[in-house]
Coordinates of C-alpha atoms in Angstrom, one line a residue:
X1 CA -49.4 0.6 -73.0
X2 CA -46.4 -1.3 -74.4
X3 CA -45.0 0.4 -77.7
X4 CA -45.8 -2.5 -79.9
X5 CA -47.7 -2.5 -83.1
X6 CA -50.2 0.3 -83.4
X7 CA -53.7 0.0 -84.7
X8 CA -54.4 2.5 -86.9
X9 CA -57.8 4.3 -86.1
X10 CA -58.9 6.9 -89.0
X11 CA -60.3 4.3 -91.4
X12 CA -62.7 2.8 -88.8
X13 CA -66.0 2.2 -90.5
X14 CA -68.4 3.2 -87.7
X15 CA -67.7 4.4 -86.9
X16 CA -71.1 -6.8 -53.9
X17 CA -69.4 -9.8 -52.9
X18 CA -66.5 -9.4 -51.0
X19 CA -63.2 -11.4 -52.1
X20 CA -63.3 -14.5 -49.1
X21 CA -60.1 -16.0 -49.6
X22 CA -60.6 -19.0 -47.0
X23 CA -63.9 -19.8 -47.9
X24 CA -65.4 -22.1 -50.4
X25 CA -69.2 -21.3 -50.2
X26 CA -70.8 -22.4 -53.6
X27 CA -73.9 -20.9 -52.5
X28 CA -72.6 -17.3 -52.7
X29 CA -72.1 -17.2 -56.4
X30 CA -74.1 -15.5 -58.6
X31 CA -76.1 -17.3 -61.1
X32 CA -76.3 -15.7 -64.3
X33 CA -79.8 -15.2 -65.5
X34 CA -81.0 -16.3 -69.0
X35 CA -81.6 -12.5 -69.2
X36 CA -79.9 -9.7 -67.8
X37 CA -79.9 -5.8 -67.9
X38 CA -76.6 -5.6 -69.2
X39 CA -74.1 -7.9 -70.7
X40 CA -70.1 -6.7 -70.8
X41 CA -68.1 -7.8 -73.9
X42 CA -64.9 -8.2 -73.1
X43 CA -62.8 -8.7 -69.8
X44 CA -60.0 -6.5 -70.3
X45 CA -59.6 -3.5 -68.4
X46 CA -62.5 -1.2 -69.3
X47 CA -65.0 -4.0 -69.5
X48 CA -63.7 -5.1 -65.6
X49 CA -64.2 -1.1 -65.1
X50 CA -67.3 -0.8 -66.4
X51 CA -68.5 -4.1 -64.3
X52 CA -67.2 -2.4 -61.0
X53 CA -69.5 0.5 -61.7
X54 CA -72.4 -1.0 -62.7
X55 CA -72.0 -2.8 -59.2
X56 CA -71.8 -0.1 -57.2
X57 CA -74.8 1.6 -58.3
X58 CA -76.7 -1.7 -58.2
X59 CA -77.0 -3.5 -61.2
X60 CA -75.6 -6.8 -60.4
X61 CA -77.8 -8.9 -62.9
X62 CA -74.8 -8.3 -65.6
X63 CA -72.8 -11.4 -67.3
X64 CA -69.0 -10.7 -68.4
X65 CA -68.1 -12.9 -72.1
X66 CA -64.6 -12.8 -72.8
X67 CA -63.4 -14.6 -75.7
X68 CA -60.5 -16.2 -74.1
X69 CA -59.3 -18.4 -71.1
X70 CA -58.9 -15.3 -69.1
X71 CA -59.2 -11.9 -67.8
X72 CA -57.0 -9.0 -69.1
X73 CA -57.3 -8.7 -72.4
X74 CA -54.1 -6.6 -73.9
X75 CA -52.9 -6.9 -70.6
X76 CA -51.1 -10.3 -70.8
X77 CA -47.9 -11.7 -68.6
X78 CA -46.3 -15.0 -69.4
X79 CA -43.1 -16.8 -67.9
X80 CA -39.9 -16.1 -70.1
X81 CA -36.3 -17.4 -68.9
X82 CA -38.0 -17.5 -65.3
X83 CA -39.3 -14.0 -64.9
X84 CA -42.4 -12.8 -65.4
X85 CA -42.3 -10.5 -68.6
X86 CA -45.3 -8.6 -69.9
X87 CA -46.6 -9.0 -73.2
X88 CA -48.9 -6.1 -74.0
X89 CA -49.2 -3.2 -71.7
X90 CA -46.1 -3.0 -69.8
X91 CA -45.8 0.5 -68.2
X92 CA -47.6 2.9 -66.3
X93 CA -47.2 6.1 -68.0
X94 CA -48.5 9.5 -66.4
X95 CA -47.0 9.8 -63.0
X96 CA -45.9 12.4 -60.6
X97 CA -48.1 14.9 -61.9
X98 CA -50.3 17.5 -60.8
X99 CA -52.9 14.8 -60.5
X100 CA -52.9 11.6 -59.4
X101 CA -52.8 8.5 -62.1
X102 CA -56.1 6.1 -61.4
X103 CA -54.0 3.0 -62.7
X104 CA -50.8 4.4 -60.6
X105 CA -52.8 4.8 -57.2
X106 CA -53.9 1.0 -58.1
X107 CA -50.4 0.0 -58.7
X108 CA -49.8 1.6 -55.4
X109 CA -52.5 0.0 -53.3
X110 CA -51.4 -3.2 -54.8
X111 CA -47.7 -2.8 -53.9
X112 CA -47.1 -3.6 -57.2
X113 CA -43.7 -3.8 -58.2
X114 CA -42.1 -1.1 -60.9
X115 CA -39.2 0.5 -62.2
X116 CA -38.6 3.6 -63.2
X117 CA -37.9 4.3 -67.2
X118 CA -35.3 7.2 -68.3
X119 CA -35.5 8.1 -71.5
X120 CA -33.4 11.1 -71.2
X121 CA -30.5 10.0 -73.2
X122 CA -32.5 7.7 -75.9
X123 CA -32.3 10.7 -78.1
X124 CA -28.6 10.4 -78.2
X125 CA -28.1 6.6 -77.9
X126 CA -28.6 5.7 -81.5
X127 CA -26.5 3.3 -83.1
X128 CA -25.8 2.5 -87.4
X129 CA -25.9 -0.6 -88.9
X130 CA -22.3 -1.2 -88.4
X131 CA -22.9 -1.2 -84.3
X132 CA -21.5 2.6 -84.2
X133 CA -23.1 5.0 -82.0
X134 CA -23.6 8.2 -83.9
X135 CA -22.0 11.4 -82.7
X136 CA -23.7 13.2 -80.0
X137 CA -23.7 16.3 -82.4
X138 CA -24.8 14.5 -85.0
X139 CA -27.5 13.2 -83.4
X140 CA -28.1 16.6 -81.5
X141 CA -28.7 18.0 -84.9
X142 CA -30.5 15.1 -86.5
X143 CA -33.3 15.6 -83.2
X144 CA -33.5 19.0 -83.8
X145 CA -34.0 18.8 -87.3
X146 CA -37.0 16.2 -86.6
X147 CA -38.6 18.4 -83.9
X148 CA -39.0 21.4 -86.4
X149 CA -40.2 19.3 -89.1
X150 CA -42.8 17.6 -86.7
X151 CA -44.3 20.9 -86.0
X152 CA -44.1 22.2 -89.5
X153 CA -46.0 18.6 -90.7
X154 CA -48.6 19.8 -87.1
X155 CA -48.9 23.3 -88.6
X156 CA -49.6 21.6 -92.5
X157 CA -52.3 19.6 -91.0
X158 CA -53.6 22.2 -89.3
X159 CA -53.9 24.5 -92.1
X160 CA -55.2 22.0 -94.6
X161 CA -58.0 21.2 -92.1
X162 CA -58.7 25.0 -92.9
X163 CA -58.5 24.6 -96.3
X164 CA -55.4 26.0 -97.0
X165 CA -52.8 23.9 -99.3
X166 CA -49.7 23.6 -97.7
X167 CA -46.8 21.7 -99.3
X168 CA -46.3 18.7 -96.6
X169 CA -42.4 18.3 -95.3
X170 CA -40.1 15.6 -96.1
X171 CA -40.4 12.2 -94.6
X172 CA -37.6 10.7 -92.6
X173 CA -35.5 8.4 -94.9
X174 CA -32.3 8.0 -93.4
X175 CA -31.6 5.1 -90.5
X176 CA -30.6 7.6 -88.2
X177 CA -33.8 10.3 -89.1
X178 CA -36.2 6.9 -89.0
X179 CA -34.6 6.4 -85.0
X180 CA -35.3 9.9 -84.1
X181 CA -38.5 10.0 -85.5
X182 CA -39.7 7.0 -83.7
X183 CA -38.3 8.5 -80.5
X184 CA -39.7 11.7 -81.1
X185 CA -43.3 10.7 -81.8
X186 CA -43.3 7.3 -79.2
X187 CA -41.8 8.9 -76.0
X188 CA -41.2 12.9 -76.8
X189 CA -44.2 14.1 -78.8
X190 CA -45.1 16.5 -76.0
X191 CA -42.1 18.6 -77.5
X192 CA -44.0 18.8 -80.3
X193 CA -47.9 19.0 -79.3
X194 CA -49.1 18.5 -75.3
X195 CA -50.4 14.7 -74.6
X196 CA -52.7 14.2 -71.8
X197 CA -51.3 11.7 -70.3
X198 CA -48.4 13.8 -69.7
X199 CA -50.2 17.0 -68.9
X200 CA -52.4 16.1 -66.6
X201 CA -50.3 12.9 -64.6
X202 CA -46.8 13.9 -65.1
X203 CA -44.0 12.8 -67.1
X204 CA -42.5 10.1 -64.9
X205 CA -42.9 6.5 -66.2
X206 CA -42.9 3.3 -64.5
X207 CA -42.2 -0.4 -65.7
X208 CA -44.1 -3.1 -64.6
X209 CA -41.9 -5.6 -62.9
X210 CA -44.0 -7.7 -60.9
X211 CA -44.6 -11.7 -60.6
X212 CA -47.9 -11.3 -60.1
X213 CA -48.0 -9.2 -63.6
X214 CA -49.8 -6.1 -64.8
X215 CA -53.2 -8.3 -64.9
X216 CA -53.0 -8.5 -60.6
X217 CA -54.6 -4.8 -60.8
X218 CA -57.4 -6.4 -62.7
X219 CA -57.7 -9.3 -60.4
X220 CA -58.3 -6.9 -57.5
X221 CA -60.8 -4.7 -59.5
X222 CA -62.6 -7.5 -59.9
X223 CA -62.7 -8.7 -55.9
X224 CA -64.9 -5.7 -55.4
X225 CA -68.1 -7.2 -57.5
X226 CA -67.5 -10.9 -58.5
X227 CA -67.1 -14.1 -56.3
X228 CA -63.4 -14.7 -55.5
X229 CA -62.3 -17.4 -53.8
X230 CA -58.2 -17.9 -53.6
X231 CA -56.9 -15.3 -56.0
X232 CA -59.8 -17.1 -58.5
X233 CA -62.7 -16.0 -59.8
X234 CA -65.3 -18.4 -59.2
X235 CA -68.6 -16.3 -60.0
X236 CA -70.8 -17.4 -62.8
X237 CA -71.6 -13.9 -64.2
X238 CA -68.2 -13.9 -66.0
X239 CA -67.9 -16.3 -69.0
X240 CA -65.0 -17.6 -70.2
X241 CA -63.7 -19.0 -73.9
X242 CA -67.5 -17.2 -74.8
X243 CA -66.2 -15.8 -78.3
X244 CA -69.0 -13.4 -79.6
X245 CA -69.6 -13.9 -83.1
X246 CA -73.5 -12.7 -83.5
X247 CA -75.0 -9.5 -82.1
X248 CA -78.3 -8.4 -82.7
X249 CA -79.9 -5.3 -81.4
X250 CA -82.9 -3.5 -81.3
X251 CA -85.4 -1.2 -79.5
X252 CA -86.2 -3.7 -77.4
X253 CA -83.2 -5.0 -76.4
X254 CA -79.7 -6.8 -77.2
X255 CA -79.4 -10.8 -78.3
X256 CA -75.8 -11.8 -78.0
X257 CA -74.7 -15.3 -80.0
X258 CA -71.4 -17.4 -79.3
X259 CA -69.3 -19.5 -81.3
X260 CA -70.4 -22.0 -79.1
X261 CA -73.9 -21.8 -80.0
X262 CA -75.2 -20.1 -76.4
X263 CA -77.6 -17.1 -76.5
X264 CA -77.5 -14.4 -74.5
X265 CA -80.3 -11.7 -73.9
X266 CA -80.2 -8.6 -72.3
X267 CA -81.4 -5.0 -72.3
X268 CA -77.7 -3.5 -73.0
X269 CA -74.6 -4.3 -73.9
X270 CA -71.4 -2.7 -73.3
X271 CA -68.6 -3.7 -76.0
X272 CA -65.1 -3.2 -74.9
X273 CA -63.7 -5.2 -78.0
X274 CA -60.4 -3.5 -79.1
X275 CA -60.4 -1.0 -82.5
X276 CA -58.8 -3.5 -84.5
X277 CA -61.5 -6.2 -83.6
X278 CA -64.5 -3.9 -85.0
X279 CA -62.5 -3.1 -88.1
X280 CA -62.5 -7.3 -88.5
X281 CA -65.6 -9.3 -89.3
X282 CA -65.2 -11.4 -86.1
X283 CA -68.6 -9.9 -84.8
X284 CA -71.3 -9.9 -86.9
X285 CA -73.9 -7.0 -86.2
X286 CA -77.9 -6.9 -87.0
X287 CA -79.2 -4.6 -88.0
X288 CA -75.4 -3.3 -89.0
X289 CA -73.3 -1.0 -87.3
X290 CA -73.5 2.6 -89.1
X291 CA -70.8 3.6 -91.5
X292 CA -69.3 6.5 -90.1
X293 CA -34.4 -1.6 -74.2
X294 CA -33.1 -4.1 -70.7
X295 CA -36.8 -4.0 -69.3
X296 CA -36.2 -7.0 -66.5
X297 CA -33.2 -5.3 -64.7
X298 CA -31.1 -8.4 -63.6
X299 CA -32.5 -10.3 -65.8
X300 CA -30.5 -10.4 -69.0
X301 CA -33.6 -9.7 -71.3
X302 CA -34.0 -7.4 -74.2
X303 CA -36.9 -5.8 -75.3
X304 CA -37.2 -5.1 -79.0
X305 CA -39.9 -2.6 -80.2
X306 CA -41.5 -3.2 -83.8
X307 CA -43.9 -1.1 -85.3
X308 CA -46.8 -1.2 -88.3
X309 CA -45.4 -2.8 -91.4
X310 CA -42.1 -4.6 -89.3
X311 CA -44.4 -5.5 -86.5
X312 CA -46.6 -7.7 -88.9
X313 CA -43.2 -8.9 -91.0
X314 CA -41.5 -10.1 -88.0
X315 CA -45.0 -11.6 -86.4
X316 CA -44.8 -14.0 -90.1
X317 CA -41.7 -15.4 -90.0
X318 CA -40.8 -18.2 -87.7
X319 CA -39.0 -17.3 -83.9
X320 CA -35.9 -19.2 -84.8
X321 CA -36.1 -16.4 -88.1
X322 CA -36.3 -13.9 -85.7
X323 CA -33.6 -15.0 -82.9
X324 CA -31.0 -15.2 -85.8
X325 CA -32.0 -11.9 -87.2
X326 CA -31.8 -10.0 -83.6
X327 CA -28.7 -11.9 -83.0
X328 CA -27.3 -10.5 -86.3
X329 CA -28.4 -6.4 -85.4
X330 CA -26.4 -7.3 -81.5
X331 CA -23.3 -7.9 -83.3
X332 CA -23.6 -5.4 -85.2
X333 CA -23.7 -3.0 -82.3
X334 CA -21.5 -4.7 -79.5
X335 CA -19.2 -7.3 -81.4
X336 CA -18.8 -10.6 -82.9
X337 CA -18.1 -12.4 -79.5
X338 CA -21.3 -11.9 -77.3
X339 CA -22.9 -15.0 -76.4
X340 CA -26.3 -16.6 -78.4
X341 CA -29.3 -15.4 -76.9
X342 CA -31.2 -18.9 -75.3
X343 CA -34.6 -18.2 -76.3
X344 CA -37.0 -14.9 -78.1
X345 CA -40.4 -14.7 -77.1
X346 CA -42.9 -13.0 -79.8
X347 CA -46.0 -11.8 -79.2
X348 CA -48.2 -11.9 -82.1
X349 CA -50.9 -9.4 -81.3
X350 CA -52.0 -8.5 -85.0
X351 CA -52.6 -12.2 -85.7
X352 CA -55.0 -12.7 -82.4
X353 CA -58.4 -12.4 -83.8
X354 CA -59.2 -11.3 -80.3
X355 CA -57.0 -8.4 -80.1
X356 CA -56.3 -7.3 -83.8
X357 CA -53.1 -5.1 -82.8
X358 CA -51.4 -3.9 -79.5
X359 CA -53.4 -0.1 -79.0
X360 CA -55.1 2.3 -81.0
X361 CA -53.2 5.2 -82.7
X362 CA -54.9 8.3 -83.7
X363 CA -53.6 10.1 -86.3
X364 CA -51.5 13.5 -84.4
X365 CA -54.0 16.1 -86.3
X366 CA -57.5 14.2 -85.7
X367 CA -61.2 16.0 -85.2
X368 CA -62.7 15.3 -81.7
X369 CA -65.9 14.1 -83.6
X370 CA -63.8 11.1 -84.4
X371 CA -63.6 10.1 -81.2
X372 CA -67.2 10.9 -80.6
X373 CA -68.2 9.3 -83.4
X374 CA -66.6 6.2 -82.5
X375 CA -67.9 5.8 -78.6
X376 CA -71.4 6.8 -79.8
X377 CA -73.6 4.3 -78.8
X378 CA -75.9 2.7 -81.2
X379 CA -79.4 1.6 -79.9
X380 CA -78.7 -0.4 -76.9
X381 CA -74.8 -1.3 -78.0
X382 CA -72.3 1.4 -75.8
X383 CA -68.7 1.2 -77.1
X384 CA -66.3 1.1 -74.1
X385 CA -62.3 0.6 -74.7
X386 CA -58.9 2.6 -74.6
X387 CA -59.8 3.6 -78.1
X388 CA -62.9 6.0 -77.0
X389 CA -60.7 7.7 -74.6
X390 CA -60.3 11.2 -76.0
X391 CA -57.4 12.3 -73.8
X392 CA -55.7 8.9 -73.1
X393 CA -56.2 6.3 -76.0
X394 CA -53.4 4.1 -76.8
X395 CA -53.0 4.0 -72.2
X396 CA -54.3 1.6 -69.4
X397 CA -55.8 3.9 -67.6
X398 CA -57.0 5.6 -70.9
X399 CA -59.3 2.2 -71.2
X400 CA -59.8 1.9 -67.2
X401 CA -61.4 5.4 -67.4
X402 CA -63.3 4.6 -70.4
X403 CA -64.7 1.9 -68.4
X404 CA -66.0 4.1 -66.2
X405 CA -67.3 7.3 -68.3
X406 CA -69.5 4.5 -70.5
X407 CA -70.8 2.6 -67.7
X408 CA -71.7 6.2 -66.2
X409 CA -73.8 7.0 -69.6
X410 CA -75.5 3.4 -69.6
X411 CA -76.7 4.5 -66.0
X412 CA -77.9 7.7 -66.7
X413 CA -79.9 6.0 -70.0
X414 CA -81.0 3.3 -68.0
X415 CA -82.6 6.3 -65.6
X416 CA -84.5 7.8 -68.6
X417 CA -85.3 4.8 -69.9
X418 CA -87.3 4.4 -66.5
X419 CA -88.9 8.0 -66.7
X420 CA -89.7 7.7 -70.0
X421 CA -91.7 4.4 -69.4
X422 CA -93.4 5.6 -66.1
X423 CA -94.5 8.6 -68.1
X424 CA -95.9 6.5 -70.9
X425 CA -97.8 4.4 -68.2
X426 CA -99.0 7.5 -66.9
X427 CA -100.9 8.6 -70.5
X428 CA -102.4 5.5 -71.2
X429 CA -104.0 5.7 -67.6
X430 CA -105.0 9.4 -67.7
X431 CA -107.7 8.7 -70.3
X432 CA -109.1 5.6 -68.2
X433 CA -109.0 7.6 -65.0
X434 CA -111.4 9.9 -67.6
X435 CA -114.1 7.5 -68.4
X436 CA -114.0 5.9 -64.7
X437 CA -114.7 9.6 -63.5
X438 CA -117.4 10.8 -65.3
X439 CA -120.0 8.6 -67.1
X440 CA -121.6 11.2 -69.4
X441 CA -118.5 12.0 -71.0
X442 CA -118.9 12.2 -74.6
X443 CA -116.3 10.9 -77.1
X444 CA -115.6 14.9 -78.7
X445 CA -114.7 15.3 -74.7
X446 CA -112.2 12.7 -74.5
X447 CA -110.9 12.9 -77.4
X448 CA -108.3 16.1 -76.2
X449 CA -107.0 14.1 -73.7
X450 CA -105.8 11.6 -76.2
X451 CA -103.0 14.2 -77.4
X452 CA -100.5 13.7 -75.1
X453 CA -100.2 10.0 -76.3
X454 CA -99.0 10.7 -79.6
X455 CA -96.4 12.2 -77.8
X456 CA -93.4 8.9 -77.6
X457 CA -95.2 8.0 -80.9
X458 CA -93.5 11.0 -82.0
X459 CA -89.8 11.2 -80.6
X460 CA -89.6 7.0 -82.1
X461 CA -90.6 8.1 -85.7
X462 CA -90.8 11.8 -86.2
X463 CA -87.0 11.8 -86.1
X464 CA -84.6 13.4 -88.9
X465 CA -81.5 11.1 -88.3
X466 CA -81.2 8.1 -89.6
X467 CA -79.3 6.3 -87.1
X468 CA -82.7 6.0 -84.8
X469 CA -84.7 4.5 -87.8
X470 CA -82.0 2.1 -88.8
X471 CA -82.5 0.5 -84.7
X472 CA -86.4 0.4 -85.1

């Protein structure tokens, strides 16, 4: 995703109807019941994902609520200086591998538009304060220096996860160590520990460049199970400006409240809502959750990447603030005489109650169970979103595979659920079938049979963890 302001995840406390593009048909569209077997939070791309799946192994009774006037979540375009800029996940990272990138193969299908990013002088093309590039040797020895105290802070971690007590190394301090840092861990941490992405897609990486924006991918995900009619998505299962404020689950099922007063019912619910957004108090569970660079060739725009505590300074102040302070850095670097920039576009991710940040970052030494722990689903609430991905958080295709691994595990508990209850209807008949059969039977004989009831009785309250008595 775009290299924006991260979301930091180890404090969490958890923890088919065919697009018809000349047709106007009303009568196709899809009402959405008062109660349905599953209801999506979020429109973004693993809640679009997890939609497409659930459609193609039949469960169409499903509504989408996304909380704004849109589909796409962190995926976002908007018209800047007359070209089409993306304002959350810009690139498609992962590509040319030994195996094939979902998102890219989309992106392919599409004939969306991209550019290819080479980062393989950004370790050397570091400029001062003054607008001075730093010596290539300097800088040669300045990366190599961060590279061996990367993996000496990777080996720390990984000794004091054993229990040894290792003295940590030094921070970087200087303008130039703070530059190579954030190149080192943003684009070349695979020097330093393997990332999946790059492992298993390749190391190519591709900027979105499109008019029809990084969202279009979405759009056509969404043609293969929701009403479309002229590049618009007309079916009533998705809900618009439906902001989720209330969600109460039990055994039973899942109640979902708006901020616009509607009610929502369902047996599931899938919730895509980003990292940030669960560490907020926008939703309020019951019973609660348990505790555990020249982008636009041709263009003439500059992207400026900010990160954590910058990110939220510069979100703060006002855009004319920040115009005159980027202005100020440019002439710095390439002279008093370059001409005023005509406009700065900001986006303000951390301060959209919606989004809560730009992508989840994990810390680099983090215990799988994290992850776990924080896609585990609760009752009948499964947690869906580029943060669950164990190999791919912080990617698009890191949430569009999500998507599809949680809708998968709703399918397969929907499936039990169905054994479990023809089984149950089967004990309470066996003992009926009993008495029907034989008329002498005496209550010591029937009384044996009645064993296999206590049976469910047991798996709902004989349990040790407290997770499944906190849903009762």
């Amino acid at each position: 995703m775009s290299r924006q302001q991260n979301t930091n995840t180890h404090n969490y406390p958890h923890t088919h109807t065919q697009s018809h593009s000349s047709l106007s048909l009303p009568l196709l569209l899809m009402d959405s019941p008062s109660s349905s077997s599953v209801i999506i939070i979020g429109a973004g791309v693993s809640g679009i994902s997890a939609g497409k799946v659930l459609a193609e192994n039949g469960i169409e009774d499903m509504i989408i609520l996304e909380a704004s006037d849109r589909i796409g979540g962190r995926i976002r375009k908007e018209n800047f200086a007359g070209v089409s800029v993306e304002l959350g996940a810009g690139w498609i990272a992962g590509v040319g591998g030994k195996e094939s990138n979902p998102v890219w193969e989309l992106a392919c299908q599409s004939g969306l538009r991209t550019c290819f990013s080479d980062y393989s002088n950004a370790r050397y093309n570091i400029y001062d304060r003054s607008g001075k590039i730093f010596p290539s040797g300097v800088a040669a020895d300045s990366y190599k220096k961060a590279v061996d105290s990367a993996i000496e802070k990777l080996r720390s971690l990984e000794a004091n996860l054993d229990g040894e007590v290792i003295e940590q190394p030094c921070s970087p301090k200087t303008p130039i160590e703070l530059a190579i840092d954030f190149i080192l861990h943003d684009f070349e941490m695979a020097e330093v520990e393997p990332i999946s992405t790059y492992v298993e897609f390749g190391e190519r990486e591709f900027l979105v460049a499109d008019d029809r924006g990084y969202e279009h991918l979405l759009y056509k995900m969404a043609e293969n199970f929701l009403f479309t009619s002229e590049g618009k998505i007309l079916d009533n299962r998705l809900k618009l400006n439906k902001v989720v404020r209330d969600l109460q689950h039990s055994r039973n099922g899942v109640v979902v409240k708006t901020e616009d007063g509607c009610v929502y019912e369902a047996n599931y619910v899938i919730l895509s809502a980003s990292i940030g957004v669960l560490q907020s108090d926008l939703i309020s569970f019951r019973p609660p959750l348990p505790h555990m660079e020249n982008a636009y060739p041709g263009s003439n725009i500059l992207v400026v990447t900010l990160t954590n505590g910058e990110s939220k300074r510069v979100e703060a102040q006002s855009d004319e603030e920040t115009l005159e302070e980027a202005m100020g850095v440019l002439r710095d670097m390439f002279g008093p005489n370059i001409p005023n920039a005509t406009d700065v576009l900001v986006p303000r991710w951390w301060n959209n109650r919606f989004q809560r940040g730009s992508y989840s970052n994990y810390p680099i030494i983090s215990d799988n169970q994290d992850v776990h722990y924080i896609k585990a689903p609760v009752g009948r609430i499964f947690f869906t979103g580029e943060h669950t991905s164990e190999r791919f958080s912080g990617y698009v295709h890191g949430g569009y595979l999500a998507g599809i691994d949680t809708s998968k595990s709703l399918l397969e508990e929907m499936r039990k659920q169905k054994e479990r209850k023809s089984e149950s209807q089967a004990f309470l008949l066996e003992p009926l079938l009993a008495l029907t059969g034989s008329l002498t039977l005496t209550q010591t004989e029937a009384v044996p049979s009645l064993h296999k009831c206590d049976i469910p009785t047991q798996l709902y309250l004989g349990g040790k963890v407290g997770l499944q008595e906190a849903i009762l």
